[in-house]
Tab-separated table of C-alpha atoms and ligand atoms in Angstrom:
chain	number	residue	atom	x	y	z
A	3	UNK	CA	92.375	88.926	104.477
A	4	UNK	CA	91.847	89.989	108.170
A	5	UNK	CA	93.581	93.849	109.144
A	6	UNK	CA	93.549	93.606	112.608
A	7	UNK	CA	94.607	97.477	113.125
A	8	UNK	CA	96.735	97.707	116.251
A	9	UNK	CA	97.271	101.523	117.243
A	10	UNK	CA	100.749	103.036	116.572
A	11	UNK	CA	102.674	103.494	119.637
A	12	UNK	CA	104.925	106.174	118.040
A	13	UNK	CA	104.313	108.418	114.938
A	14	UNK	CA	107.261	108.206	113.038
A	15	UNK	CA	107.983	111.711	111.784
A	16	UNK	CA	110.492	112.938	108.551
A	17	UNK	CA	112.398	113.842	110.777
A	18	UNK	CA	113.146	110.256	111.453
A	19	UNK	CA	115.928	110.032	108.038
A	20	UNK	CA	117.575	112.753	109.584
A	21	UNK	CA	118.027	111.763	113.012
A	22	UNK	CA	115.807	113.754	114.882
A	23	UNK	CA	113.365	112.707	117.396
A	24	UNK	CA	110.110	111.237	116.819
A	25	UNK	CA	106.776	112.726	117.679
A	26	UNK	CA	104.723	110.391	120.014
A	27	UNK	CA	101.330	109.975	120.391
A	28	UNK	CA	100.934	106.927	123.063
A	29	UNK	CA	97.565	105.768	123.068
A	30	UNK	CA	97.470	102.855	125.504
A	31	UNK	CA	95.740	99.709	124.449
A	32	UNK	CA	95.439	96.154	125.023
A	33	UNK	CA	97.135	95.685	122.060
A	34	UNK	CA	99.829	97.676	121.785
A	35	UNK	CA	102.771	95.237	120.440
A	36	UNK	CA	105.428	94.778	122.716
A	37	UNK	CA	107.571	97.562	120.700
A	38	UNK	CA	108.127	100.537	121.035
A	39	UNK	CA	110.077	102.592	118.269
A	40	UNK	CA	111.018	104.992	120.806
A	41	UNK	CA	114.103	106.235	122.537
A	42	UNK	CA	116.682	104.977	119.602
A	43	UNK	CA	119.947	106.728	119.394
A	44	UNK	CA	121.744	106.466	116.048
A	45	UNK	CA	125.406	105.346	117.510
A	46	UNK	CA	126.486	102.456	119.047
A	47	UNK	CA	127.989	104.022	121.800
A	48	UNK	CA	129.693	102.087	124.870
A	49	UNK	CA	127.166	101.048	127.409
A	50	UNK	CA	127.451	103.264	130.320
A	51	UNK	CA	127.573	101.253	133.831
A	52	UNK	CA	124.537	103.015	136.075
A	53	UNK	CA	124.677	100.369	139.592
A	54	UNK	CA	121.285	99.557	139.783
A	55	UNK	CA	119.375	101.639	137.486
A	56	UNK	CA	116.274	101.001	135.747
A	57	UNK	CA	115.224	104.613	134.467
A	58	UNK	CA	113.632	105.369	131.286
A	59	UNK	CA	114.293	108.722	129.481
A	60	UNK	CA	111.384	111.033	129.430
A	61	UNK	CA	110.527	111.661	126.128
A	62	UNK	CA	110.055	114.771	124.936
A	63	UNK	CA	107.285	115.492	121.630
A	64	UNK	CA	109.061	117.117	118.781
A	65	UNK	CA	108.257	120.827	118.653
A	66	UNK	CA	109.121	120.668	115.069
A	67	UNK	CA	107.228	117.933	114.003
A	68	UNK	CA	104.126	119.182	112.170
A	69	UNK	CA	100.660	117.559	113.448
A	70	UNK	CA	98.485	115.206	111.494
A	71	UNK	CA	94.815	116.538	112.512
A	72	UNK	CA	93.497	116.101	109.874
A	73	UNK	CA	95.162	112.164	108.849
A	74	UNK	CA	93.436	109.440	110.959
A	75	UNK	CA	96.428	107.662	113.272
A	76	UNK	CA	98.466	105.752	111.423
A	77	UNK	CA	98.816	101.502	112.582
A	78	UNK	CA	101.617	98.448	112.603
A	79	UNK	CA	101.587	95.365	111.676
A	80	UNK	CA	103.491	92.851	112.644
A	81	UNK	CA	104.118	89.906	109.843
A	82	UNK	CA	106.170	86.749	110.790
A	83	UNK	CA	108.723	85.270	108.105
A	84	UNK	CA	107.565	81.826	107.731
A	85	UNK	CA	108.698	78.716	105.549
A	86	UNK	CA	109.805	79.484	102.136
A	87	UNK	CA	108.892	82.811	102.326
A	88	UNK	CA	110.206	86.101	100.493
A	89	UNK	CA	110.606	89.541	101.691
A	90	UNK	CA	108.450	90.180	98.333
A	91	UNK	CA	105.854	87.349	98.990
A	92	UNK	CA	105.017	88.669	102.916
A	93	UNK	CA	104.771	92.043	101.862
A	94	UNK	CA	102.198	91.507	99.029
A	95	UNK	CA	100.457	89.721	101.337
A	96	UNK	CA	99.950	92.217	103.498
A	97	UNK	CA	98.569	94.446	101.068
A	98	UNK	CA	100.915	96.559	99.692
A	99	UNK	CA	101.388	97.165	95.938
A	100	UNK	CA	103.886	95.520	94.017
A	101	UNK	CA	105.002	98.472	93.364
A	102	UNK	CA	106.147	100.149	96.721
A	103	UNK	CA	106.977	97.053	98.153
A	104	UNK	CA	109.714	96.654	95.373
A	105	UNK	CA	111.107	100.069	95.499
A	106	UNK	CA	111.235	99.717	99.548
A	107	UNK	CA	113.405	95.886	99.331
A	108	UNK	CA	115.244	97.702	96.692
A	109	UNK	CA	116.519	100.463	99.622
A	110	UNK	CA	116.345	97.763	102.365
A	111	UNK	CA	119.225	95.841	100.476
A	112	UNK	CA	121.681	98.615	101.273
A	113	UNK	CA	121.499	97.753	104.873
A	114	UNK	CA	120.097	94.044	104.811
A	115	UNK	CA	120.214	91.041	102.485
A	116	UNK	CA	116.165	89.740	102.974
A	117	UNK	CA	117.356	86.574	102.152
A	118	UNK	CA	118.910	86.620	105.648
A	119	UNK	CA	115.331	86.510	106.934
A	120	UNK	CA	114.504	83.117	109.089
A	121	UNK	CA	111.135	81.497	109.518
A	122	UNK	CA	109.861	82.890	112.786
A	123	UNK	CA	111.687	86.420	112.155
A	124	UNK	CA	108.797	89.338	113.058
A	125	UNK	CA	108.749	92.396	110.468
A	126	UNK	CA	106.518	95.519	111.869
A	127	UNK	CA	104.985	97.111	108.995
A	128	UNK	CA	103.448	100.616	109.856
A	129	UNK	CA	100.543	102.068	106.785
A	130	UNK	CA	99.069	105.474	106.758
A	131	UNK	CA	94.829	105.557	106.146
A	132	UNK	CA	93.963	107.986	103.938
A	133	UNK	CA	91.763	111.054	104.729
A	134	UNK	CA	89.070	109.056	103.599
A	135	UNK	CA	87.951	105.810	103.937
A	136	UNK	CA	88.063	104.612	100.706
A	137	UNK	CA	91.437	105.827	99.831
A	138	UNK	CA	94.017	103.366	99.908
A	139	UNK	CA	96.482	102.882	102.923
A	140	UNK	CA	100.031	104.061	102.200
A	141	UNK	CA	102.553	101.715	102.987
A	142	UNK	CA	105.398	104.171	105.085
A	143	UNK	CA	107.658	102.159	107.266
A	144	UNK	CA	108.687	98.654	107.441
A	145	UNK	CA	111.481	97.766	110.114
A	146	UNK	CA	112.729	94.441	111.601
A	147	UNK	CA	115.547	93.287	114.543
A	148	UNK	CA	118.661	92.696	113.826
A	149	UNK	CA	120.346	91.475	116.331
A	150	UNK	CA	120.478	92.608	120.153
A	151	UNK	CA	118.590	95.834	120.353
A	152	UNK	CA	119.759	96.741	116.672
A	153	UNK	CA	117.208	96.977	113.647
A	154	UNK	CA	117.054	98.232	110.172
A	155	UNK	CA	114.105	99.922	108.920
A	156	UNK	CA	112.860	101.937	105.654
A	157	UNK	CA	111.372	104.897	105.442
A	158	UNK	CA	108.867	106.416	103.172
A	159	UNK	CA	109.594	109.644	101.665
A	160	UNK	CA	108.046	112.887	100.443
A	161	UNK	CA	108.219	112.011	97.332
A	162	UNK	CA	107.240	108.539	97.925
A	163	UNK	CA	110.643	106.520	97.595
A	164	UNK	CA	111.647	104.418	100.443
A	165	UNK	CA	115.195	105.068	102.437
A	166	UNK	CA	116.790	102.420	104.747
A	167	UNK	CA	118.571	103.011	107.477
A	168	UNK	CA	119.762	100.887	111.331
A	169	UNK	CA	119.463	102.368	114.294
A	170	UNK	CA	120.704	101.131	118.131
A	171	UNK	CA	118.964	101.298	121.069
A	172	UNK	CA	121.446	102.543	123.682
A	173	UNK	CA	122.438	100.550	126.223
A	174	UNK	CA	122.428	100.728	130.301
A	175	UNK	CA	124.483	98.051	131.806
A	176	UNK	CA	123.392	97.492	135.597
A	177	UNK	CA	125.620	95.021	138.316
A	178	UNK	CA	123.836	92.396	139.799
A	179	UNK	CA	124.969	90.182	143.376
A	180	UNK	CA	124.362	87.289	143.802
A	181	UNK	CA	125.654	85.088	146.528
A	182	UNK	CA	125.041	81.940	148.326
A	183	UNK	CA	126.012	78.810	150.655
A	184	UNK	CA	125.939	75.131	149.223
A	185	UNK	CA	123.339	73.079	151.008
A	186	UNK	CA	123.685	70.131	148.083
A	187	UNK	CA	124.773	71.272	145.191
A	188	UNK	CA	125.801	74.277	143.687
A	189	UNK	CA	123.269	74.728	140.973
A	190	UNK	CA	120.897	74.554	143.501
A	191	UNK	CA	122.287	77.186	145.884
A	192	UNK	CA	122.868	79.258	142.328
A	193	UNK	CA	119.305	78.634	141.498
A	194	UNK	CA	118.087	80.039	144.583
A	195	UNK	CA	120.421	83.008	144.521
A	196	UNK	CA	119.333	83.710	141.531
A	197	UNK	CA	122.114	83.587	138.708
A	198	UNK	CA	121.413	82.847	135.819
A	199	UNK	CA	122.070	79.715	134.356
A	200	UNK	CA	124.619	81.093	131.737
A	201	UNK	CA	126.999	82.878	134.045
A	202	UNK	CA	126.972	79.872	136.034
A	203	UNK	CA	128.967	77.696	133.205
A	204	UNK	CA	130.569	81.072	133.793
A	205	UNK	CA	131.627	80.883	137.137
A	206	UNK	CA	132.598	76.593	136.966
A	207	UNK	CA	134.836	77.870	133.529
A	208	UNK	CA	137.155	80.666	135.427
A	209	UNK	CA	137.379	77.935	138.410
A	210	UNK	CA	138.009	75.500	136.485
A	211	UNK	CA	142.010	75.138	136.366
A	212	UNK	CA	141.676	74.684	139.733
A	213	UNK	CA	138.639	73.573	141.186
A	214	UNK	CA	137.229	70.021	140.939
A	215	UNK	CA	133.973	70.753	140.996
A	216	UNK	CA	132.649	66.915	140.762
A	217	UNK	CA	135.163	66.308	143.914
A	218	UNK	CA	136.143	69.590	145.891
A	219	UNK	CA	132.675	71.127	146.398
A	220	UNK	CA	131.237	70.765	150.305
A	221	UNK	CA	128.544	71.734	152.003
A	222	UNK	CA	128.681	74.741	153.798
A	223	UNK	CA	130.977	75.969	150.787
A	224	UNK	CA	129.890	79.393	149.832
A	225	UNK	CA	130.312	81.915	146.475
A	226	UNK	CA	129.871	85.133	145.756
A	227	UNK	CA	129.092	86.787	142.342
A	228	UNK	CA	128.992	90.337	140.981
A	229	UNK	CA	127.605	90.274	137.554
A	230	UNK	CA	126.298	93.021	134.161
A	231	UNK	CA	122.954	92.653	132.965
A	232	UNK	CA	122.814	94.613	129.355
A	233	UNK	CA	119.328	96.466	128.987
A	234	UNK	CA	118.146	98.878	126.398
A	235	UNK	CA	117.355	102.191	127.570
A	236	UNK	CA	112.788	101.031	126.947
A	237	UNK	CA	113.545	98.162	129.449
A	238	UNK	CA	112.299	95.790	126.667
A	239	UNK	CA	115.294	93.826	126.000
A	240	UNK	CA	117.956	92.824	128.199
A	241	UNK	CA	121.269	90.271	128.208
A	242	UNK	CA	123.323	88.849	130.401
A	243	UNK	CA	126.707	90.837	130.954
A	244	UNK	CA	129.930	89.653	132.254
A	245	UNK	CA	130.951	88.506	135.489
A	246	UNK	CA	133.335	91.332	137.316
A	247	UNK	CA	134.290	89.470	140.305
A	248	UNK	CA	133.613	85.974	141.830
A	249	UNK	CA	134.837	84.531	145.313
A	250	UNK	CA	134.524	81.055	145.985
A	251	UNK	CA	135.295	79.666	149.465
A	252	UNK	CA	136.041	76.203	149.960
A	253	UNK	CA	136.456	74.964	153.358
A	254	UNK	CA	136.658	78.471	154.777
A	255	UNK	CA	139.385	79.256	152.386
A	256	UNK	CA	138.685	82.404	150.322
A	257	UNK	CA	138.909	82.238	146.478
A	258	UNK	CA	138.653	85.526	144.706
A	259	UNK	CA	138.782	86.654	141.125
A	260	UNK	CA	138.694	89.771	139.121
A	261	UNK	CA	137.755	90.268	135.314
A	262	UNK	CA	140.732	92.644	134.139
A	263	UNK	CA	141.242	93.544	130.583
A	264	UNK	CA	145.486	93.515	130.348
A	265	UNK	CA	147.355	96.068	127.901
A	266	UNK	CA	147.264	93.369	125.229
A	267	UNK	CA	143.649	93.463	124.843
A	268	UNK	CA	143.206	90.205	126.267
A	269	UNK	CA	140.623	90.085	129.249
A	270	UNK	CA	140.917	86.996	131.869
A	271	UNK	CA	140.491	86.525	135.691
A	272	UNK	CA	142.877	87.111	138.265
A	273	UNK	CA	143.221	86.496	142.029
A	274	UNK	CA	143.157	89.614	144.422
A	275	UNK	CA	147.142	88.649	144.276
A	276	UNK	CA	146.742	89.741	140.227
A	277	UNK	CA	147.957	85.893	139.520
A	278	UNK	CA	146.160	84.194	136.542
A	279	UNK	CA	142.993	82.248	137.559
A	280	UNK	CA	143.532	80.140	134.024
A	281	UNK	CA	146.838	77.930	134.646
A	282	UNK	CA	149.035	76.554	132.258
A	283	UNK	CA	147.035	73.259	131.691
A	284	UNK	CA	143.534	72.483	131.946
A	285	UNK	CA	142.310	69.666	133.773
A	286	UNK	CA	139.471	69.122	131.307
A	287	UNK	CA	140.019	69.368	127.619
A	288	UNK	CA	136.660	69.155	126.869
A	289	UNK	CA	133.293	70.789	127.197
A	290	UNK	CA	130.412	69.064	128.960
A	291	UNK	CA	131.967	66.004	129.330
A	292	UNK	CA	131.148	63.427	131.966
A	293	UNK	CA	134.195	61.938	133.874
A	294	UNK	CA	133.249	58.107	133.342
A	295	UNK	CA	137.002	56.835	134.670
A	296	UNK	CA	139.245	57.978	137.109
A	297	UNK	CA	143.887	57.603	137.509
A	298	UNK	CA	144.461	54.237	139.080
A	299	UNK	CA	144.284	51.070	139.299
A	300	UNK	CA	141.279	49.334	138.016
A	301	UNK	CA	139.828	46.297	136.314
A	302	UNK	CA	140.379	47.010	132.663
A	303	UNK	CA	136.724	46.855	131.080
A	304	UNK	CA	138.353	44.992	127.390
A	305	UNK	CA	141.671	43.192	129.280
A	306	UNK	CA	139.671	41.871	132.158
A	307	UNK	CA	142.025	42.136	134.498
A	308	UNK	CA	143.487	44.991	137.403
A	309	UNK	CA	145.303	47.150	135.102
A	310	UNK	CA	146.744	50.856	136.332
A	311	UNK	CA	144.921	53.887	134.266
A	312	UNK	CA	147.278	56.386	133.462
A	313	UNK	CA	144.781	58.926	132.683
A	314	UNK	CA	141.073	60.003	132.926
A	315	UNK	CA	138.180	59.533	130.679
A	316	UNK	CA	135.787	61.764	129.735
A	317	UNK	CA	132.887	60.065	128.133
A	318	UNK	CA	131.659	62.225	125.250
A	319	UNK	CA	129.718	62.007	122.065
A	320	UNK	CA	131.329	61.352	118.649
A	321	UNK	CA	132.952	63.821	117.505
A	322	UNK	CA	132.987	66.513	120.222
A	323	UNK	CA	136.401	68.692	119.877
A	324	UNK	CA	139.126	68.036	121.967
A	325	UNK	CA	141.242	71.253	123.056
A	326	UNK	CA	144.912	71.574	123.608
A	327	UNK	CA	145.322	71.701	127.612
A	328	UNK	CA	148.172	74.153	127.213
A	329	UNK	CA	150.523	76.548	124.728
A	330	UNK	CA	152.924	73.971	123.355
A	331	UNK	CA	154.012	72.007	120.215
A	332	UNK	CA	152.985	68.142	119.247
A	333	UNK	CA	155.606	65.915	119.505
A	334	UNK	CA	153.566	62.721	118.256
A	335	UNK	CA	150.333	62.651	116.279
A	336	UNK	CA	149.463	59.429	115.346
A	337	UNK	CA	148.558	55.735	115.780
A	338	UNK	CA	150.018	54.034	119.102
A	339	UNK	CA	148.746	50.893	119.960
A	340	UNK	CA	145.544	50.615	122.060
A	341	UNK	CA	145.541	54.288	122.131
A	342	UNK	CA	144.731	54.159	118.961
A	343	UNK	CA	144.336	58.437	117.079
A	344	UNK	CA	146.615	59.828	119.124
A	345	UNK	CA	148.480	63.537	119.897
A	346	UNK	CA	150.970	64.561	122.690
A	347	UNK	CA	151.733	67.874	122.658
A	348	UNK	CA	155.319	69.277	124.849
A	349	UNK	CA	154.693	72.498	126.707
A	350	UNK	CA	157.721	72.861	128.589
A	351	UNK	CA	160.497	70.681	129.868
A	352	UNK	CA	158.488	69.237	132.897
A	353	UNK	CA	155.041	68.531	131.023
A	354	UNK	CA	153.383	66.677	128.119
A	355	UNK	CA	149.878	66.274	127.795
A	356	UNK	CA	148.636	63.445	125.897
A	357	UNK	CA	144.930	62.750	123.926
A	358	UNK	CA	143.757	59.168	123.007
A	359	UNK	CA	141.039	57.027	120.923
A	360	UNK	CA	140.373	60.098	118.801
A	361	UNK	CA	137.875	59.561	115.710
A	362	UNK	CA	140.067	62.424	113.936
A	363	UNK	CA	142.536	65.309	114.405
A	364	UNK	CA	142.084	68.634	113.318
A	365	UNK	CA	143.088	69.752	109.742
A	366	UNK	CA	147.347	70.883	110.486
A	367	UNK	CA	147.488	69.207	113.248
A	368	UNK	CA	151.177	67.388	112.760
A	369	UNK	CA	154.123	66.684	114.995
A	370	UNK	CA	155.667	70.008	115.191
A	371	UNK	CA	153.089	72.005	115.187
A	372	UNK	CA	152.689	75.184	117.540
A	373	UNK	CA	149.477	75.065	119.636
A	374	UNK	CA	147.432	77.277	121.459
A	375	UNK	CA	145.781	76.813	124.891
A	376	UNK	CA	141.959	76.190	123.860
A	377	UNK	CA	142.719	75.398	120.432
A	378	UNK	CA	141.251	72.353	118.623
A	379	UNK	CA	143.301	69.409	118.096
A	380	UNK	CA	140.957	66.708	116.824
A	381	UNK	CA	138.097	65.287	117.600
A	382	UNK	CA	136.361	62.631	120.086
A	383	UNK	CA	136.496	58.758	118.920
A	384	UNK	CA	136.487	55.598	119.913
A	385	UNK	CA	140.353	54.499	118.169
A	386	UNK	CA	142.524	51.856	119.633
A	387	UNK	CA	141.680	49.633	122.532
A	388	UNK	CA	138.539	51.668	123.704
A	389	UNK	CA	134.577	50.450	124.217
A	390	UNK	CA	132.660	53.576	123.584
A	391	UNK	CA	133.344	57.275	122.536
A	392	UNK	CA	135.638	58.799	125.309
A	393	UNK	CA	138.807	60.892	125.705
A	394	UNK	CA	141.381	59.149	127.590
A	395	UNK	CA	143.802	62.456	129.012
A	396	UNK	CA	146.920	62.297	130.340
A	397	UNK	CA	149.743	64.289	131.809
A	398	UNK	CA	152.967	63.478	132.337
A	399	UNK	CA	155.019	65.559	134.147
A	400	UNK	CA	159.075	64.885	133.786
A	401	UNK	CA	158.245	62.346	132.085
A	402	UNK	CA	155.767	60.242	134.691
A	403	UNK	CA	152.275	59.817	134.329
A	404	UNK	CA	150.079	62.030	136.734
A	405	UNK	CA	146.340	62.217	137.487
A	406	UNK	CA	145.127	65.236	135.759
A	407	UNK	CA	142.488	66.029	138.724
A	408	UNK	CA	144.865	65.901	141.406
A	409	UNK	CA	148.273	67.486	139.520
A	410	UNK	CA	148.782	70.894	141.626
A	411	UNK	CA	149.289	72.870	138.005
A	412	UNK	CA	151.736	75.119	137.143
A	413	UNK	CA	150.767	78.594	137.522
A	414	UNK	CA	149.528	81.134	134.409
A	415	UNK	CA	150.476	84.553	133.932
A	416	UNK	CA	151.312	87.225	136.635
A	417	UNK	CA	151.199	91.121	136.467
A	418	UNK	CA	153.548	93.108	137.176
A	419	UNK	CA	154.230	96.800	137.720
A	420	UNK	CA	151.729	99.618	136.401
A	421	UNK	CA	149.508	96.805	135.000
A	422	UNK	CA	149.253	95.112	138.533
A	423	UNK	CA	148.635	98.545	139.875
A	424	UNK	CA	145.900	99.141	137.470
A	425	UNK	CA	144.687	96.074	137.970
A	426	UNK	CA	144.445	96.835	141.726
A	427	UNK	CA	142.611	99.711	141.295
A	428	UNK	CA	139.618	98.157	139.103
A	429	UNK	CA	140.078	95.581	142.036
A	430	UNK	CA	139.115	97.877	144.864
A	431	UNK	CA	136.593	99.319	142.489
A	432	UNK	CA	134.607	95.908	141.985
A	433	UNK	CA	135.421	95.240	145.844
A	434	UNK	CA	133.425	98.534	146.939
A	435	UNK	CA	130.254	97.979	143.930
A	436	UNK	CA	129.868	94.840	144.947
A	437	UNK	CA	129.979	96.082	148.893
A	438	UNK	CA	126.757	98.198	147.838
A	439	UNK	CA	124.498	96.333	146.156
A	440	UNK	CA	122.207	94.306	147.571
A	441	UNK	CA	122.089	90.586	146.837
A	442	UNK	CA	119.442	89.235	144.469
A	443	UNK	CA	116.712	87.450	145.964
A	444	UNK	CA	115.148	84.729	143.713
A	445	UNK	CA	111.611	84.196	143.891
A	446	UNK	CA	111.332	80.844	142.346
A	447	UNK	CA	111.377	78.205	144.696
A	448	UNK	CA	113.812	75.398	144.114
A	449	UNK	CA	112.310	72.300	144.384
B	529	ZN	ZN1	141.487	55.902	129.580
């Protein structure tokens, strides 16, 4: 068996169990894992916002901590989960007795299940040499990630039992700009301002009630975006945060919105008016769908002859979930004719939306039946007169079909009173961050 000894980047103390700091002893190396154990605070505290900051706490040894002379350093390991493995089957392999390695899964299990480990997963496995040479190494810590910045970890003891325990890196949340004017597409002009691709889909979602994006997008169009970016404290790990505030000007005309978490709980986008960006209806019940037919008149691929579409398709695979456009209930769910699985759900007195060729609907889903804007109501298909796995969507408004991309929609939610002055003031807040930062500047060059 190869030891490849890789120098310890902290010295975990006793103090560790009880939440003290750790004494450090950083010798730099080559191979120093990416890891450090370091600055991890036991609570899982709100991230603090600091525009722009990138510091890293000094650390400070542990004057109570007492020194090893005499032990040689101790070293970490790092074993990967793979195949078919078990917590018990790595750690024998790595040399540890059967012994300690079954006392230390038994304490683990408090905080972890190891059968929740997946092939690929990385376990760091620190060992203690003995004064000697010969003696053997003791096994002391074994710790592995959890999720973002979050890991669980046992501990060897004085008296050579094993304690578990989690720990959370704290988190710095810094705002990001980025901002940009469409030469030919938008995820170009993204691209090259930097955003990640993530908070793009973003961006296109909170537009999306009323923005065409396939259709309403110009050159010379411009955005702006003030985004989080979640780090932990080390600068190891970081996320993408939230977007805070997005404008969007087409054709010189300014679209602005503001995250804003209302007394409810729920958090959504409003206009610098503190009007709903999400509308009533969506346009597109569906995610990542390609529009493959417009509203209108057209030469009906099965019929063969000019035939008026009363809706839009959205070409889709099998199966992909279809979402209620609005709150409402279903007034039909059912076979009709060449729309074959179909649902049409009432939302008010002036609009239905309707949902064709479906494969299936969602378990519950029955004519009177109280929906939820985003909610599932069955599933793509290819039902009734259709040639191919599509949605066919329509609304009708009193009672007359209406293309869904063109329909000016009726408006969402809009605050009133101390709400809409509280949201006003996180508005001029965002309004004066964003002011002060300075944009991001990609580096990659867009092809
Ligand atoms: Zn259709």
């Amino acid at each position: 068996m190869i030891r490849r000894r890789i120098p310890l980047t902290a010295i975990i103390s006793s103090s560790l169990i009880a939440g003290g700091l750790f004494m450090l002893d950083l010798p730099k190396s080559e191979e120093t894992p990416q890891r450090l154990s370091l600055p991890l605070t036991h609570t899982a505290s709100t991230p603090s916002v600091s525009v722009g900051s990138s510091a890293i706490a000094a650390i400070q040894p542990d004057p109570v901590s007492q020194p090893r002379e005499e032990l040689p350093p101790s070293y970490m390991r790092t074993l990967e989960v793979g195949r078919g493995d078990t917590l018990m089957k790595i750690l024998l392999n790595a040399g540890i007795n059967r012994g300690d390695a079954h006392t230390a899964i038994e304490a683990l299990q408090s905080e972890f299940d190891p059968r929740r480990l997946r092939p690929g997963q990385k376990i760091h496995v620190t060992f203690q040499p003995g004064r000697h040479e010969d003696m053997p190494h003791t096994f002391e810590e074994m710790r592995l990630n959890t999720g973002f910045a979050k890991d669980v970890f046992v501990a060897r003891q004085e008296e050579g039992e094993y304690q578990a325990g989690k720990e959370t890196q704290e988190l710095i949340t810094s705002l990001h700009r980025a901002e940009g004017t469409i030469d030919s597409s938008l995820y170009l002009a993204a691209s090259k301002a930097g955003l990640p691709a993530s908070l793009l889909m973003e961006f296109i979602f909170a537009y999306s009630f009323d923005v065409d994006f396939q259709r309403d997008i110009q050159k010379g169009d411009s955005f702006q975006i003030m985004y989080e970016q979640i780090s932990t404290k080390d600068g190891l790990h970081s996320k993408m945060g939230n977007i805070l505030f997005a404008s969007l000007s087409l054709s010189g005309d300014h679209m602005p919105i503001y995250r804003f978490k209302e007394k409810t709980g729920r958090i959504a986008y409003f206009n610098d008016k503190g009007q709903s960006a999400q509308k009533a209806l969506m346009r597109t019940p569906i995610n990542g769908a390609r529009l493959s037919s417009g509203f209108g008149k057209r030469r009906h691929p099965i019929l063969g002859y000019s035939k008026m579409h009363t809706g839009v398709d959205f070409a889709a695979p099998r199966g992909t979930p279809i979402y209620a456009a609005g709150d409402g209930v279903i007034d039909f769910a059912g076979r009709k004719g060449g729309y074959g699985k179909y649902i049409r759900i009432r939302h008010n007195s002036e609009y239905q939306t309707a949902y064709a060729h479906m494969r299936a609907y969602k378990k519950g889903m029955y004519k009177g039946k109280r929906v939820k804007q985003g909610q599932i109501i069955g599933y793509v298909g290819t039902t009734g007169r259709s040639t191919g796995p599509h949605l066919h969507y329509e609304i009708i408004r009193n009672g007359r079909k209406t293309n869904p991309l063109r329909v000016r929609m009726p408006s969402g939610k809009k605050l009133k009173g101390a709400e809409l002055a509280r949201f006003m003031d996180v508005k001029s807040q965002y309004d004066q961050q964003y002011a002060s930062l300075a944009p991001v500047i990609s580096v990659a060059s867009a092809q």
